[in-house]
Amino acid sequence: MTETTGYSGGGPVLIKNPHLDSMEEDILYHLDLGTRTHNLPAMFGDIKFVCVGGSPNRMKAFAQFMHKELGLEGSGEDLADICAGTDRYAMYRTGPVLSISHGMGIPSISIMLHELIKLLHHAKCRDVTIIRIGTSGGLGIEAGSVVITDTAVDASFQPRFEQVVLGDVVVRSTDLDRDLAEELLACSKEVPEFPTLIGHTMCTYDFYEGQGRLDGALCSFSSEKKLEYLKRAHEAGVRNIEMESTAFAAMCRLCGLRAAVVCVTLLDRLEGDQIRAPREVLREYQQRPQRLIAAFIRRRLGLRPLPATEGTTDRHGP
Ligand SMILES: O=P(O)(O)O[C@@H]1C[C@H](O)[C@@H](CO)O1
Ligand SMILES: O=c1cc[nH]c(=O)[nH]1
């Protein structure tokens, strides 16, 4: 079954679930929030930007960085984890920005997105832009480049997200907002210290065999077959590989959220599999999408560009 729904950015957050209206209470279990226990409109009603990424420490560091970038009072060091009651995900807010971790892979981001999208709906948020800021493996581009995704594709290079629902395969479109991608590319001129480009992002279910790596605990193919596959991906327009973008694009699109994926590349997969860059270099790499998104949010809020900024990082790295 193919399910397509036109993208509708800019308005309310749409919930595509007729059962939700008849529920007296909605418990967002993995976020440790709920409609009876929390005043969601008061807590989140004015959120305009949601940024998501795999690591809890990175998303805390991003919230602290944004706090400074927005010129808000205080150092931002004391921002509290809104989901502290659970250790599944971490969530921080500063001004109109919400920063949330999603763990690794499609099942993990998908659970978080179900609950986050319901949260934004219950909170009556409008005109929300959501951006995944992540890490990835590059294809034929310099390590440290930032890729803004135009289309998320699966491991067969198709722009689709397949999910088994009640035993049937449901296919969802993974188109992202082209205007938003172009707007982000324009903002990259404010952070010229690293290359930023637009390209397809391939999303896989695994970091090792699923991404054509030869260095996992299992490997069922030769190094020639691996290179042939990665080159085919490159020819299909893929510039980076990660593990969440198809589910993210499909869910946000269906729920009327304007969405983008912005990932730094940690290596060029045409040159190897192991991530060999020193931790210090990787820390600086993972700040790059943060710096671009800060420039974008500042521009959207009508704030002047800051002189050369540096993103913050967690001590743990990517
Ligand atoms: O957002 P992050 O950097 O966590 O995402 C990528 C994709 C996988 O979840 C993970 C693999 O190392 O990094
Ligand atoms: O190669 C990489 C690097 C980061 N994340 C991925 O999914 N793949």
Short mmCIF file of C-alpha atoms and ligand atoms in Angstrom, two decimals:
data_model
loop_
_atom_site.label_atom_id
_atom_site.label_comp_id
_atom_site.label_asym_id
_atom_site.label_seq_id
_atom_site.Cartn_x
_atom_site.Cartn_y
_atom_site.Cartn_z
CA MET A 1 0.00 0.00 0.00
CA THR A 2 1.31 3.46 -0.85
CA GLU A 3 0.29 6.32 1.40
CA THR A 4 0.91 9.85 0.21
CA THR A 5 -0.28 13.02 1.80
CA GLY A 6 0.66 16.48 0.55
CA TYR A 7 3.09 18.40 2.69
CA SER A 8 1.47 21.35 4.47
CA GLY A 9 3.96 23.43 6.39
CA GLY A 10 3.30 26.58 8.36
CA GLY A 11 0.04 25.70 10.13
CA PRO A 12 -0.93 23.52 13.08
CA VAL A 13 0.64 20.16 13.81
CA LEU A 14 -1.62 17.53 12.23
CA ILE A 15 -2.32 14.25 13.99
CA LYS A 16 -3.36 11.49 11.60
CA ASN A 17 -5.04 9.34 14.25
CA PRO A 18 -8.84 9.39 14.72
CA HIS A 19 -8.58 7.48 18.01
CA LEU A 20 -6.72 10.21 19.82
CA ASP A 21 -9.75 12.52 20.17
CA SER A 22 -11.65 10.00 22.24
CA MET A 23 -8.85 9.49 24.77
CA GLU A 24 -9.39 11.25 28.09
CA GLU A 25 -5.70 11.40 28.77
CA ASP A 26 -2.60 10.95 26.62
CA ILE A 27 0.47 9.70 28.45
CA LEU A 28 3.68 10.40 26.52
CA TYR A 29 5.37 7.52 28.28
CA HIS A 30 8.93 7.77 26.90
CA LEU A 31 9.05 11.53 27.49
CA ASP A 32 7.57 11.29 30.99
CA LEU A 33 4.96 13.91 30.08
CA GLY A 34 1.16 13.75 29.77
CA THR A 35 -1.96 15.79 29.10
CA ARG A 36 -3.30 15.36 32.65
CA THR A 37 -0.05 15.75 34.52
CA HIS A 38 1.39 18.68 32.56
CA ASN A 39 0.03 21.92 31.10
CA LEU A 40 1.48 21.29 27.65
CA PRO A 41 0.17 24.52 26.02
CA ALA A 42 1.80 26.57 28.80
CA MET A 43 5.05 24.61 28.65
CA PHE A 44 5.45 24.37 24.88
CA GLY A 45 2.77 26.45 23.07
CA ASP A 46 5.28 29.07 21.87
CA ILE A 47 7.89 26.62 20.49
CA LYS A 48 8.81 27.46 16.88
CA PHE A 49 11.99 25.43 16.29
CA VAL A 50 12.55 21.81 17.26
CA CYS A 51 16.02 20.32 16.83
CA VAL A 52 16.62 16.60 17.23
CA GLY A 53 19.80 14.51 17.24
CA GLY A 54 21.01 11.14 18.46
CA SER A 55 23.00 11.99 21.57
CA PRO A 56 21.52 13.44 24.81
CA ASN A 57 24.75 15.31 25.58
CA ARG A 58 24.90 16.85 22.11
CA MET A 59 21.32 18.07 22.40
CA LYS A 60 22.00 19.57 25.84
CA ALA A 61 25.09 21.31 24.45
CA PHE A 62 23.04 22.57 21.50
CA ALA A 63 20.37 24.06 23.81
CA GLN A 64 23.08 25.79 25.86
CA PHE A 65 24.70 27.09 22.67
CA MET A 66 21.35 28.41 21.37
CA HIS A 67 20.72 30.09 24.73
CA LYS A 68 23.85 32.16 24.18
CA GLU A 69 23.16 32.71 20.47
CA LEU A 70 19.72 34.11 21.28
CA GLY A 71 21.22 36.47 23.86
CA LEU A 72 18.98 35.10 26.60
CA GLU A 73 19.62 35.86 30.25
CA GLY A 74 22.05 33.72 32.23
CA SER A 75 24.71 31.32 31.00
CA GLY A 76 22.29 28.56 30.01
CA GLU A 77 24.50 26.07 31.90
CA ASP A 78 21.62 25.25 34.24
CA LEU A 79 19.03 24.28 31.58
CA ALA A 80 17.04 21.37 33.03
CA ASP A 81 16.20 18.10 31.27
CA ILE A 82 12.41 18.26 30.82
CA CYS A 83 12.33 14.44 30.50
CA ALA A 84 14.51 13.86 33.59
CA GLY A 85 11.97 11.33 34.90
CA THR A 86 13.02 8.91 32.16
CA ASP A 87 16.42 8.16 30.67
CA ARG A 88 15.04 7.20 27.24
CA TYR A 89 15.35 10.70 25.77
CA ALA A 90 16.56 14.09 26.96
CA MET A 91 14.77 17.39 26.19
CA TYR A 92 15.80 21.01 26.79
CA ARG A 93 14.16 24.28 25.87
CA THR A 94 15.55 27.77 25.48
CA GLY A 95 13.43 30.60 24.13
CA PRO A 96 11.40 29.26 21.17
CA VAL A 97 13.82 26.34 20.64
CA LEU A 98 13.26 22.77 21.81
CA SER A 99 16.24 20.37 21.66
CA ILE A 100 15.61 16.62 22.00
CA SER A 101 17.68 13.46 21.66
CA HIS A 102 16.36 10.51 19.67
CA GLY A 103 18.89 7.70 20.13
CA MET A 104 20.18 5.60 17.24
CA GLY A 105 18.15 4.21 14.38
CA ILE A 106 14.62 4.31 12.99
CA PRO A 107 12.78 2.49 15.82
CA SER A 108 14.23 4.87 18.39
CA ILE A 109 13.57 8.12 16.46
CA SER A 110 10.14 6.88 15.46
CA ILE A 111 8.98 6.38 19.07
CA MET A 112 10.33 9.80 20.03
CA LEU A 113 8.63 11.46 17.03
CA HIS A 114 5.22 9.90 17.77
CA GLU A 115 5.32 11.39 21.25
CA LEU A 116 6.95 14.69 20.23
CA ILE A 117 4.42 15.30 17.43
CA LYS A 118 1.54 14.56 19.83
CA LEU A 119 3.15 16.90 22.36
CA LEU A 120 3.31 19.73 19.78
CA HIS A 121 -0.32 19.02 18.85
CA HIS A 122 -1.56 18.97 22.46
CA ALA A 123 0.43 22.16 23.11
CA LYS A 124 -1.36 23.81 20.14
CA CYS A 125 1.95 24.80 18.55
CA ARG A 126 1.78 26.45 15.13
CA ASP A 127 4.29 27.16 12.40
CA VAL A 128 6.93 24.77 13.76
CA THR A 129 10.16 24.01 11.88
CA ILE A 130 11.88 20.76 12.85
CA ILE A 131 15.50 19.94 12.02
CA ARG A 132 17.57 16.82 12.61
CA ILE A 133 21.18 17.79 13.35
CA GLY A 134 23.29 14.68 13.11
CA THR A 135 26.43 12.90 12.02
CA SER A 136 26.85 10.70 8.95
CA GLY A 137 29.30 8.99 6.63
CA GLY A 138 30.06 11.02 3.48
CA LEU A 139 30.19 9.76 -0.09
CA GLY A 140 32.80 11.37 -2.33
CA ILE A 141 32.97 14.57 -0.28
CA GLU A 142 35.55 15.94 2.14
CA ALA A 143 35.18 14.77 5.76
CA GLY A 144 33.67 17.56 7.84
CA SER A 145 31.35 18.70 5.04
CA VAL A 146 27.77 19.44 6.07
CA VAL A 147 25.02 17.89 3.93
CA ILE A 148 21.54 19.42 3.81
CA THR A 149 19.22 16.65 2.63
CA ASP A 150 16.92 17.31 -0.31
CA THR A 151 15.51 13.77 -0.35
CA ALA A 152 16.01 10.93 2.10
CA VAL A 153 16.35 7.60 0.29
CA ASP A 154 16.40 4.02 1.51
CA ALA A 155 19.21 1.50 1.00
CA SER A 156 17.92 0.86 -2.56
CA PHE A 157 18.18 4.62 -3.27
CA GLN A 158 14.37 5.00 -3.35
CA PRO A 159 12.64 8.03 -1.75
CA ARG A 160 10.42 5.94 0.51
CA PHE A 161 9.97 4.78 4.08
CA GLU A 162 8.48 1.32 4.43
CA GLN A 163 6.82 0.25 7.64
CA VAL A 164 5.00 -2.97 8.40
CA VAL A 165 1.57 -2.11 9.86
CA LEU A 166 -0.76 -4.98 10.85
CA GLY A 167 1.33 -7.25 8.63
CA ASP A 168 1.13 -5.06 5.52
CA VAL A 169 3.88 -2.84 4.14
CA VAL A 170 2.89 0.82 4.23
CA VAL A 171 5.02 3.05 1.98
CA ARG A 172 5.46 6.70 2.88
CA SER A 173 7.08 9.51 0.91
CA THR A 174 10.33 10.97 2.26
CA ASP A 175 10.33 14.33 0.47
CA LEU A 176 11.66 17.17 2.56
CA ASP A 177 10.88 20.88 2.22
CA ARG A 178 13.00 22.15 -0.72
CA ASP A 179 12.53 25.83 0.21
CA LEU A 180 13.79 25.15 3.72
CA ALA A 181 16.82 23.29 2.34
CA GLU A 182 17.62 26.27 0.08
CA GLU A 183 17.13 28.70 2.98
CA LEU A 184 19.59 26.65 5.05
CA LEU A 185 22.08 26.62 2.18
CA ALA A 186 21.81 30.41 1.97
CA CYS A 187 22.52 30.61 5.75
CA SER A 188 25.65 28.52 5.26
CA LYS A 189 27.28 31.64 3.74
CA GLU A 190 27.37 32.97 7.31
CA VAL A 191 29.52 29.99 8.37
CA PRO A 192 32.01 29.76 5.48
CA GLU A 193 34.67 27.84 7.47
CA PHE A 194 33.39 24.46 6.23
CA PRO A 195 31.75 23.18 3.02
CA THR A 196 27.96 22.85 3.00
CA LEU A 197 26.04 21.25 0.15
CA ILE A 198 22.62 19.86 -0.73
CA GLY A 199 22.30 16.19 -1.66
CA HIS A 200 20.41 12.96 -1.12
CA THR A 201 20.86 11.21 2.22
CA MET A 202 20.71 7.41 2.37
CA CYS A 203 19.10 5.99 5.51
CA THR A 204 19.92 2.42 6.58
CA TYR A 205 18.81 0.05 9.32
CA ASP A 206 22.38 -0.72 10.40
CA PHE A 207 25.75 1.03 10.77
CA TYR A 208 27.89 -1.94 9.61
CA GLU A 209 26.70 -4.36 6.89
CA GLY A 210 23.70 -2.10 6.20
CA GLN A 211 26.05 0.74 5.23
CA GLY A 212 28.40 -1.56 3.28
CA ARG A 213 31.10 -1.68 5.96
CA LEU A 214 33.71 -4.41 5.97
CA ASP A 215 34.55 -3.99 9.66
CA GLY A 216 31.47 -5.30 11.51
CA ALA A 217 31.15 -8.57 13.42
CA LEU A 218 29.47 -9.96 10.30
CA CYS A 219 30.25 -9.23 6.65
CA SER A 220 28.77 -11.15 3.74
CA PHE A 221 30.35 -9.30 0.78
CA SER A 222 33.76 -8.51 -0.79
CA SER A 223 35.47 -5.13 -0.77
CA GLU A 224 34.84 -4.90 -4.56
CA LYS A 225 31.07 -5.40 -4.03
CA LYS A 226 31.09 -2.79 -1.27
CA LEU A 227 32.76 -0.17 -3.49
CA GLU A 228 30.48 -0.99 -6.38
CA TYR A 229 27.45 -0.39 -4.11
CA LEU A 230 28.75 2.88 -2.66
CA LYS A 231 29.63 4.18 -6.14
CA ARG A 232 26.12 3.33 -7.34
CA ALA A 233 24.74 5.26 -4.38
CA HIS A 234 26.94 8.22 -5.29
CA GLU A 235 25.74 8.08 -8.91
CA ALA A 236 22.15 8.10 -7.63
CA GLY A 237 22.89 11.43 -5.92
CA VAL A 238 23.59 10.14 -2.38
CA ARG A 239 26.14 12.34 -0.58
CA ASN A 240 25.84 10.95 2.94
CA ILE A 241 24.58 7.94 4.92
CA GLU A 242 22.89 7.87 8.31
CA MET A 243 20.14 5.97 10.12
CA GLU A 244 17.07 8.12 10.78
CA SER A 245 16.25 10.46 7.87
CA THR A 246 13.59 8.43 6.02
CA ALA A 247 11.41 7.88 9.10
CA PHE A 248 11.97 11.49 10.17
CA ALA A 249 11.05 12.90 6.74
CA ALA A 250 7.99 10.67 6.34
CA MET A 251 6.51 11.32 9.79
CA CYS A 252 7.12 15.08 9.78
CA ARG A 253 5.70 15.46 6.28
CA LEU A 254 2.49 13.60 7.11
CA CYS A 255 2.00 15.69 10.25
CA GLY A 256 2.45 19.05 8.50
CA LEU A 257 5.83 19.88 10.00
CA ARG A 258 8.34 21.79 7.87
CA ALA A 259 11.39 19.54 8.20
CA ALA A 260 15.09 19.45 7.33
CA VAL A 261 18.00 17.09 7.89
CA VAL A 262 21.46 18.60 8.36
CA CYS A 263 24.31 16.18 9.06
CA VAL A 264 28.07 16.56 9.17
CA THR A 265 30.13 13.81 7.53
CA LEU A 266 32.74 12.15 9.77
CA LEU A 267 34.64 10.40 6.94
CA ASP A 268 34.47 9.68 3.22
CA ARG A 269 33.11 6.15 2.89
CA LEU A 270 34.77 5.78 -0.54
CA GLU A 271 38.06 5.93 1.38
CA GLY A 272 37.34 3.65 4.33
CA ASP A 273 35.02 2.38 7.03
CA GLN A 274 36.60 3.21 10.37
CA ILE A 275 36.16 6.66 11.86
CA ARG A 276 39.79 7.57 12.50
CA ALA A 277 39.65 11.33 13.07
CA PRO A 278 40.84 12.31 16.57
CA ARG A 279 38.10 13.02 19.15
CA GLU A 280 38.93 16.74 19.12
CA VAL A 281 38.35 16.87 15.34
CA LEU A 282 35.09 14.92 15.67
CA ARG A 283 33.92 17.31 18.39
CA GLU A 284 34.51 20.27 16.12
CA TYR A 285 32.77 18.48 13.23
CA GLN A 286 29.61 17.89 15.25
CA GLN A 287 29.44 21.60 16.10
CA ARG A 288 29.11 22.46 12.41
CA PRO A 289 25.39 21.65 11.93
CA GLN A 290 24.74 23.47 15.24
CA ARG A 291 26.46 26.60 13.96
CA LEU A 292 24.50 26.52 10.71
CA ILE A 293 21.19 26.04 12.52
CA ALA A 294 22.01 28.84 14.96
CA ALA A 295 22.60 31.17 11.99
CA PHE A 296 19.26 30.02 10.49
CA ILE A 297 17.27 30.52 13.70
CA ARG A 298 18.87 33.90 14.33
CA ARG A 299 18.01 34.96 10.80
CA ARG A 300 14.41 33.72 11.16
CA LEU A 301 14.05 35.66 14.40
CA GLY A 302 15.42 38.80 12.77
CA LEU A 303 18.60 38.82 14.90
CA ARG A 304 21.77 40.10 13.28
CA PRO A 305 24.48 37.53 12.42
CA LEU A 306 27.07 37.17 15.18
CA PRO A 307 30.77 37.47 14.37
CA ALA A 308 32.39 34.04 13.78
CA THR A 309 30.73 31.75 16.32
CA GLU A 310 31.72 28.36 17.58
CA GLY A 311 29.12 25.78 18.56
CA THR A 312 29.35 24.13 21.92
CA THR A 313 30.00 20.47 22.31
CA ASP A 314 29.51 17.82 24.92
CA ARG A 315 32.65 16.30 26.34
CA HIS A 316 31.71 12.89 24.99
CA GLY A 317 31.85 13.72 21.28
CA PRO A 318 29.70 12.16 18.52
O1 LIG B 1 22.40 12.06 15.10
P1 LIG B 1 23.43 11.01 15.16
O2 LIG B 1 24.81 11.56 15.01
O3 LIG B 1 23.34 10.24 16.45
O4 LIG B 1 23.14 9.97 13.97
C1 LIG B 1 24.00 9.10 13.32
C2 LIG B 1 23.17 7.96 12.75
C3 LIG B 1 23.21 6.92 13.84
O5 LIG B 1 22.15 7.08 14.74
C4 LIG B 1 24.51 7.17 14.55
C5 LIG B 1 25.57 6.14 14.18
O6 LIG B 1 26.82 6.44 14.71
O7 LIG B 1 24.97 8.48 14.14
O1 LIG B 2 29.41 6.40 8.74
C1 LIG B 2 28.56 6.86 9.51
C2 LIG B 2 28.89 7.88 10.43
C3 LIG B 2 27.91 8.33 11.28
N1 LIG B 2 26.66 7.80 11.22
C4 LIG B 2 26.35 6.83 10.34
O2 LIG B 2 25.20 6.34 10.31
N2 LIG B 2 27.30 6.39 9.49
#
